[in-house]
Tab-separated table of C-alpha atoms and ligand atoms in Angstrom:
chain	number	residue	atom	x	y	z
B	2	MET	CA	-9.539	-3.555	6.273
B	3	LEU	CA	-10.708	0.054	5.927
B	4	GLU	CA	-14.086	1.364	6.879
B	5	LEU	CA	-15.446	4.890	6.691
B	6	ARG	CA	-18.591	5.416	8.678
B	7	ALA	CA	-20.645	8.488	7.833
B	8	ILE	CA	-17.744	10.874	7.357
B	9	ASP	CA	-18.334	14.614	7.058
B	10	ALA	CA	-15.448	16.851	6.068
B	11	ALA	CA	-15.307	20.567	5.398
B	12	TYR	CA	-12.977	23.323	4.298
B	13	GLY	CA	-14.112	26.227	6.474
B	14	HIS	CA	-17.749	26.753	5.526
B	15	ILE	CA	-17.576	24.558	2.438
B	16	GLN	CA	-18.796	21.093	3.273
B	17	ALA	CA	-16.977	18.701	0.951
B	18	LEU	CA	-18.150	15.305	2.262
B	19	ARG	CA	-21.520	14.326	3.678
B	20	GLN	CA	-22.123	11.020	5.378
B	21	VAL	CA	-19.547	9.195	3.283
B	22	SER	CA	-19.450	5.511	4.149
B	23	LEU	CA	-17.329	2.985	2.341
B	24	ARG	CA	-15.436	-0.209	2.907
B	25	VAL	CA	-12.286	-1.692	1.425
B	26	ASP	CA	-11.594	-5.361	2.126
B	27	ARG	CA	-8.148	-6.912	2.184
B	28	GLY	CA	-6.871	-7.754	-1.310
B	29	GLU	CA	-9.421	-5.673	-3.173
B	30	ILE	CA	-9.090	-2.885	-5.668
B	31	VAL	CA	-11.924	-0.503	-4.858
B	32	THR	CA	-12.504	2.538	-7.003
B	33	LEU	CA	-14.091	5.824	-6.097
B	34	ILE	CA	-15.378	7.581	-9.186
B	35	GLY	CA	-17.025	10.949	-9.603
B	36	ALA	CA	-16.899	14.226	-11.463
B	37	ASN	CA	-14.428	16.988	-10.809
B	38	GLY	CA	-15.187	18.529	-7.400
B	39	ALA	CA	-17.252	15.560	-6.168
B	40	GLY	CA	-15.014	15.069	-3.136
B	41	LYS	CA	-12.762	12.197	-4.222
B	42	THR	CA	-9.499	13.817	-3.164
B	43	THR	CA	-11.043	14.993	0.088
B	44	THR	CA	-12.062	11.409	0.862
B	45	LEU	CA	-8.462	10.220	0.421
B	46	MET	CA	-7.172	13.181	2.450
B	47	ALA	CA	-9.556	12.239	5.246
B	48	ILE	CA	-8.247	8.663	5.229
B	49	SER	CA	-4.603	9.704	5.165
B	50	GLY	CA	-5.084	12.235	7.959
B	51	LEU	CA	-4.553	15.403	5.936
B	52	VAL	CA	-8.152	16.645	6.200
B	53	PRO	CA	-9.498	15.355	9.499
B	54	PRO	CA	-13.214	14.557	9.290
B	55	CYS	CA	-15.489	16.674	11.456
B	56	ARG	CA	-17.953	13.828	11.951
B	57	GLY	CA	-17.981	10.074	11.529
B	58	GLU	CA	-15.470	7.322	12.095
B	59	ILE	CA	-12.543	5.860	10.172
B	60	LEU	CA	-11.496	2.342	11.100
B	61	PHE	CA	-8.368	0.598	9.839
B	62	GLU	CA	-8.161	-3.091	10.709
B	63	GLY	CA	-10.934	-2.505	13.197
B	64	ARG	CA	-9.316	0.342	15.113
B	65	PRO	CA	-10.234	4.017	14.932
B	66	VAL	CA	-7.576	6.014	13.074
B	67	GLY	CA	-9.427	9.312	12.488
B	68	GLY	CA	-7.281	12.192	13.734
B	69	LEU	CA	-3.951	10.322	13.602
B	70	PRO	CA	-1.203	12.299	11.846
B	71	PRO	CA	-0.102	11.125	8.380
B	72	GLU	CA	3.187	9.667	9.632
B	73	ALA	CA	1.382	7.464	12.143
B	74	LEU	CA	-0.866	6.241	9.349
B	75	VAL	CA	2.139	5.397	7.173
B	76	ARG	CA	3.479	3.342	10.062
B	77	LEU	CA	0.160	1.500	10.203
B	78	GLY	CA	0.432	0.777	6.485
B	79	ILE	CA	-1.662	3.464	4.801
B	80	CYS	CA	0.111	5.399	2.078
B	81	GLN	CA	-1.296	7.924	-0.335
B	82	VAL	CA	-0.002	8.891	-3.766
B	83	PRO	CA	-1.367	12.414	-4.106
B	84	GLU	CA	-2.980	13.891	-7.168
B	85	GLY	CA	-0.504	15.313	-9.641
B	86	ARG	CA	2.604	13.144	-9.076
B	87	HIS	CA	4.729	14.756	-6.470
B	88	VAL	CA	8.296	13.656	-6.972
B	89	PHE	CA	11.309	15.498	-5.630
B	90	PRO	CA	12.489	17.092	-8.899
B	91	ASP	CA	16.122	17.645	-7.866
B	92	LEU	CA	16.653	14.230	-6.296
B	93	THR	CA	17.558	11.298	-8.498
B	94	VAL	CA	15.120	8.472	-9.073
B	95	ALA	CA	17.046	6.306	-6.592
B	96	GLU	CA	17.042	9.092	-3.986
B	97	ASN	CA	13.301	9.577	-4.477
B	98	LEU	CA	12.803	5.890	-3.718
B	99	ASP	CA	14.980	6.178	-0.614
B	100	MET	CA	12.703	8.972	0.622
B	101	GLY	CA	9.870	6.459	0.585
B	102	ALA	CA	11.861	4.217	2.897
B	103	PHE	CA	12.818	6.893	5.406
B	104	LEU	CA	10.795	5.346	8.220
B	105	ARG	CA	12.321	1.906	7.671
B	106	ARG	CA	15.331	0.401	9.414
B	107	ASP	CA	15.468	-2.916	7.525
B	108	ARG	CA	18.176	-1.777	5.073
B	109	ARG	CA	18.592	-5.133	3.355
B	110	GLN	CA	14.879	-5.489	2.739
B	111	VAL	CA	14.758	-1.891	1.505
B	112	ALA	CA	17.397	-2.730	-1.117
B	113	ALA	CA	15.459	-5.838	-2.135
B	114	ASP	CA	12.247	-3.821	-2.436
B	115	ARG	CA	14.028	-1.267	-4.597
B	116	GLU	CA	15.205	-4.030	-6.952
B	117	HIS	CA	11.694	-5.436	-7.049
B	118	LEU	CA	10.319	-2.034	-8.072
B	119	TYR	CA	12.991	-1.715	-10.742
B	120	ASN	CA	11.726	-5.004	-12.144
B	121	LEU	CA	8.175	-3.729	-12.068
B	122	PHE	CA	9.184	-0.410	-13.678
B	123	PRO	CA	12.346	-1.113	-15.727
B	124	VAL	CA	12.363	2.460	-17.032
B	125	LEU	CA	13.011	3.665	-13.473
B	126	LYS	CA	16.060	1.459	-13.288
B	127	GLN	CA	17.381	2.907	-16.542
B	128	ARG	CA	16.856	6.395	-15.171
B	129	ARG	CA	17.906	5.772	-11.584
B	130	HIS	CA	20.686	8.401	-11.620
B	131	GLN	CA	18.529	11.007	-13.351
B	132	PRO	CA	16.782	13.821	-11.423
B	133	GLY	CA	13.084	13.071	-10.900
B	134	GLY	CA	12.132	16.352	-12.537
B	135	THR	CA	13.585	15.242	-15.885
B	136	LEU	CA	11.239	12.245	-16.213
B	137	SER	CA	8.154	12.261	-18.435
B	138	GLY	CA	4.732	12.603	-16.814
B	139	GLY	CA	4.099	8.873	-16.935
B	140	GLU	CA	7.525	8.067	-15.527
B	141	GLN	CA	6.970	10.548	-12.690
B	142	GLN	CA	3.685	8.836	-11.874
B	143	MET	CA	5.523	5.493	-11.801
B	144	LEU	CA	8.111	7.022	-9.499
B	145	ALA	CA	5.465	8.509	-7.194
B	146	ILE	CA	3.748	5.118	-6.932
B	147	SER	CA	7.071	3.356	-6.408
B	148	ARG	CA	8.048	5.751	-3.651
B	149	ALA	CA	4.770	4.979	-1.906
B	150	LEU	CA	5.395	1.243	-2.333
B	151	MET	CA	8.762	1.666	-0.592
B	152	THR	CA	6.789	2.308	2.604
B	153	ARG	CA	5.407	-1.266	2.203
B	154	PRO	CA	1.824	-0.066	2.469
B	155	ARG	CA	-0.924	-2.508	3.195
B	156	LEU	CA	-3.398	-0.025	1.785
B	157	LEU	CA	-2.354	2.118	-1.160
B	158	LEU	CA	-4.421	5.208	-1.916
B	159	LEU	CA	-4.076	6.399	-5.510
B	160	ASP	CA	-5.451	9.793	-6.520
B	161	GLU	CA	-6.090	10.036	-10.268
B	162	PRO	CA	-2.974	8.247	-11.483
B	163	SER	CA	-4.130	8.681	-15.100
B	164	MET	CA	-4.354	12.456	-14.912
B	165	GLY	CA	-2.576	14.137	-17.800
B	166	LEU	CA	-1.197	10.888	-19.235
B	167	ALA	CA	-1.534	9.703	-22.822
B	168	PRO	CA	-3.972	6.771	-23.273
B	169	LEU	CA	-1.222	4.252	-23.987
B	170	MET	CA	0.753	5.247	-20.885
B	171	THR	CA	-2.435	5.133	-18.810
B	172	ARG	CA	-3.176	1.617	-19.991
B	173	HIS	CA	0.358	0.495	-19.193
B	174	LEU	CA	0.153	2.082	-15.747
B	175	PHE	CA	-3.142	0.359	-14.997
B	176	GLU	CA	-1.668	-3.012	-15.948
B	177	ILE	CA	1.034	-2.373	-13.368
B	178	ILE	CA	-1.566	-1.310	-10.799
B	179	ILE	CA	-3.198	-4.725	-11.273
B	180	LYS	CA	0.200	-6.384	-10.770
B	181	ILE	CA	0.795	-4.396	-7.592
B	182	ASN	CA	-2.529	-5.674	-6.315
B	183	LYS	CA	-2.211	-9.299	-7.435
B	184	GLU	CA	1.516	-9.994	-7.102
B	185	GLN	CA	2.423	-7.755	-4.183
B	186	GLN	CA	-0.910	-8.310	-2.481
B	187	ARG	CA	-1.498	-4.652	-1.841
B	188	THR	CA	-5.019	-3.476	-1.215
B	189	ILE	CA	-5.820	-0.428	-3.323
B	190	LEU	CA	-8.310	2.402	-3.133
B	191	LEU	CA	-8.234	4.007	-6.565
B	192	VAL	CA	-9.694	7.439	-7.202
B	193	GLU	CA	-10.299	8.157	-10.859
B	194	GLN	CA	-12.113	10.455	-13.225
B	195	ASN	CA	-11.428	7.881	-15.919
B	196	ALA	CA	-14.305	5.679	-14.775
B	197	ASN	CA	-14.009	3.458	-17.803
B	198	LEU	CA	-10.566	2.221	-16.912
B	199	ALA	CA	-11.110	2.291	-13.173
B	200	LEU	CA	-14.136	0.002	-13.441
B	201	GLN	CA	-12.140	-2.387	-15.609
B	202	VAL	CA	-9.468	-2.947	-12.977
B	203	ALA	CA	-11.515	-2.625	-9.792
B	204	ASP	CA	-13.436	-5.305	-7.919
B	205	ARG	CA	-15.983	-2.854	-6.547
B	206	GLY	CA	-16.777	0.797	-6.958
B	207	TYR	CA	-18.398	3.741	-5.209
B	208	VAL	CA	-19.887	6.728	-6.994
B	209	LEU	CA	-19.479	10.118	-5.365
B	210	GLU	CA	-21.681	13.078	-6.310
B	211	ASN	CA	-21.506	16.427	-4.517
B	212	GLY	CA	-19.810	14.893	-1.518
B	213	ARG	CA	-22.232	11.991	-1.131
B	214	ILE	CA	-21.969	8.335	-2.069
B	215	VAL	CA	-24.908	7.801	-4.415
B	216	MET	CA	-24.219	4.237	-5.483
B	217	HIS	CA	-21.939	1.312	-4.817
B	218	ASP	CA	-21.729	-2.111	-6.370
B	219	THR	CA	-19.348	-4.558	-7.994
B	220	ALA	CA	-17.389	-2.954	-10.804
B	221	ALA	CA	-19.036	-5.310	-13.300
B	222	ALA	CA	-22.521	-4.272	-12.189
B	223	LEU	CA	-21.614	-0.577	-12.309
B	224	ARG	CA	-20.299	-1.006	-15.847
B	225	ARG	CA	-23.648	-2.497	-16.887
B	226	ASN	CA	-25.708	0.165	-15.125
B	227	PRO	CA	-27.345	2.492	-17.704
B	228	ASP	CA	-27.166	5.540	-15.400
B	229	ILE	CA	-23.445	4.995	-14.880
B	230	GLN	CA	-22.943	4.378	-18.574
B	231	LYS	CA	-24.624	7.646	-19.420
B	232	ALA	CA	-23.077	9.797	-16.702
B	233	TYR	CA	-19.560	8.384	-16.474
B	234	LEU	CA	-18.747	5.999	-19.283
B	235	GLY	CA	-19.859	8.028	-22.283
B	236	ILE	CA	-21.920	5.134	-23.633
R	318	ADP	N1	-8.280	23.378	-0.046
R	318	ADP	C1	-9.573	23.589	-0.295
R	318	ADP	N2	-10.200	24.691	0.185
R	318	ADP	C2	-11.507	24.926	-0.047
R	318	ADP	N3	-12.299	24.092	-0.748
R	318	ADP	C3	-11.749	22.990	-1.259
R	318	ADP	C4	-10.356	22.674	-1.057
R	318	ADP	N4	-10.093	21.503	-1.685
R	318	ADP	C5	-11.261	21.116	-2.236
R	318	ADP	N5	-12.241	21.981	-1.993
R	318	ADP	C6	-13.659	21.867	-2.405
R	318	ADP	O1	-14.154	20.645	-1.919
R	318	ADP	C7	-14.957	20.000	-2.913
R	318	ADP	C8	-14.392	18.616	-3.211
R	318	ADP	O2	-13.113	18.747	-3.810
R	318	ADP	P1	-12.175	17.513	-4.138
R	318	ADP	O3	-12.212	16.566	-3.014
R	318	ADP	O4	-10.870	18.067	-4.534
R	318	ADP	O5	-12.939	16.877	-5.396
R	318	ADP	P2	-12.412	15.844	-6.495
R	318	ADP	O6	-11.125	15.263	-6.042
R	318	ADP	O7	-13.516	14.853	-6.622
R	318	ADP	O8	-12.263	16.647	-7.762
R	318	ADP	C9	-15.000	20.932	-4.097
R	318	ADP	O9	-16.174	21.714	-4.018
R	318	ADP	C10	-13.774	21.786	-3.918
R	318	ADP	O10	-13.955	23.051	-4.494
R	319	MG	MG1	-9.294	15.278	-6.922
């Protein structure tokens, strides 16, 4: 579904990605793990068109999409939930969800999708008339993910959904991420510093160090790998 072929990306003179190649197949959860500053966010930004790669190729469903603006990518079915839960603080929960559907004209289906998300995240339904900014951190993350789902993405890019959340909330959120993948059949590229959890939910994983992919394998194999255990799993 998605293929990155030897992507380089830079911020001015700082080269953030070197020869990054990865693949996400339809229906998978693929995780990209790595330390702070490894280049995880930059990889997602490159895919979603916010940091255009200076070298390499990005293919979505077999066609080159490198250099397309973010809105065009949303239309193709690629949607990113950025790091740090960006919700519109002054808009209500329901209005935030509507913002996710702004490119859509199928009003009836939009309403049905909203109901479906309220079933997935009942707390959002309870709080639907409340401003987004008054939600807890975990609820805001749920709202940010839900807003992205309102675009009906075929590929959902999640940047550190667990950041700043209590362990129990993180676990709950990851259970829902699995549901989004299995029940809604959304393909997911999951960036996480919490490698432990990420490798529990993912099918496959890539390890990023200093802007380079240093390893990739099934999530199960990565969990058993002593180097990964030592560097990322605290075992
Ligand atoms: N806007 C920016 N301007 C300059 N350098 C940046 C910017 N964003 C990230 N970087 C640098 O790019 C590298 C990769 O960052 P990032 O992709 O955010 O890593 P991660 O998400 O894995 O923590 C880091 O060295 C970081 O300092
Ligand atoms: Mg990051």
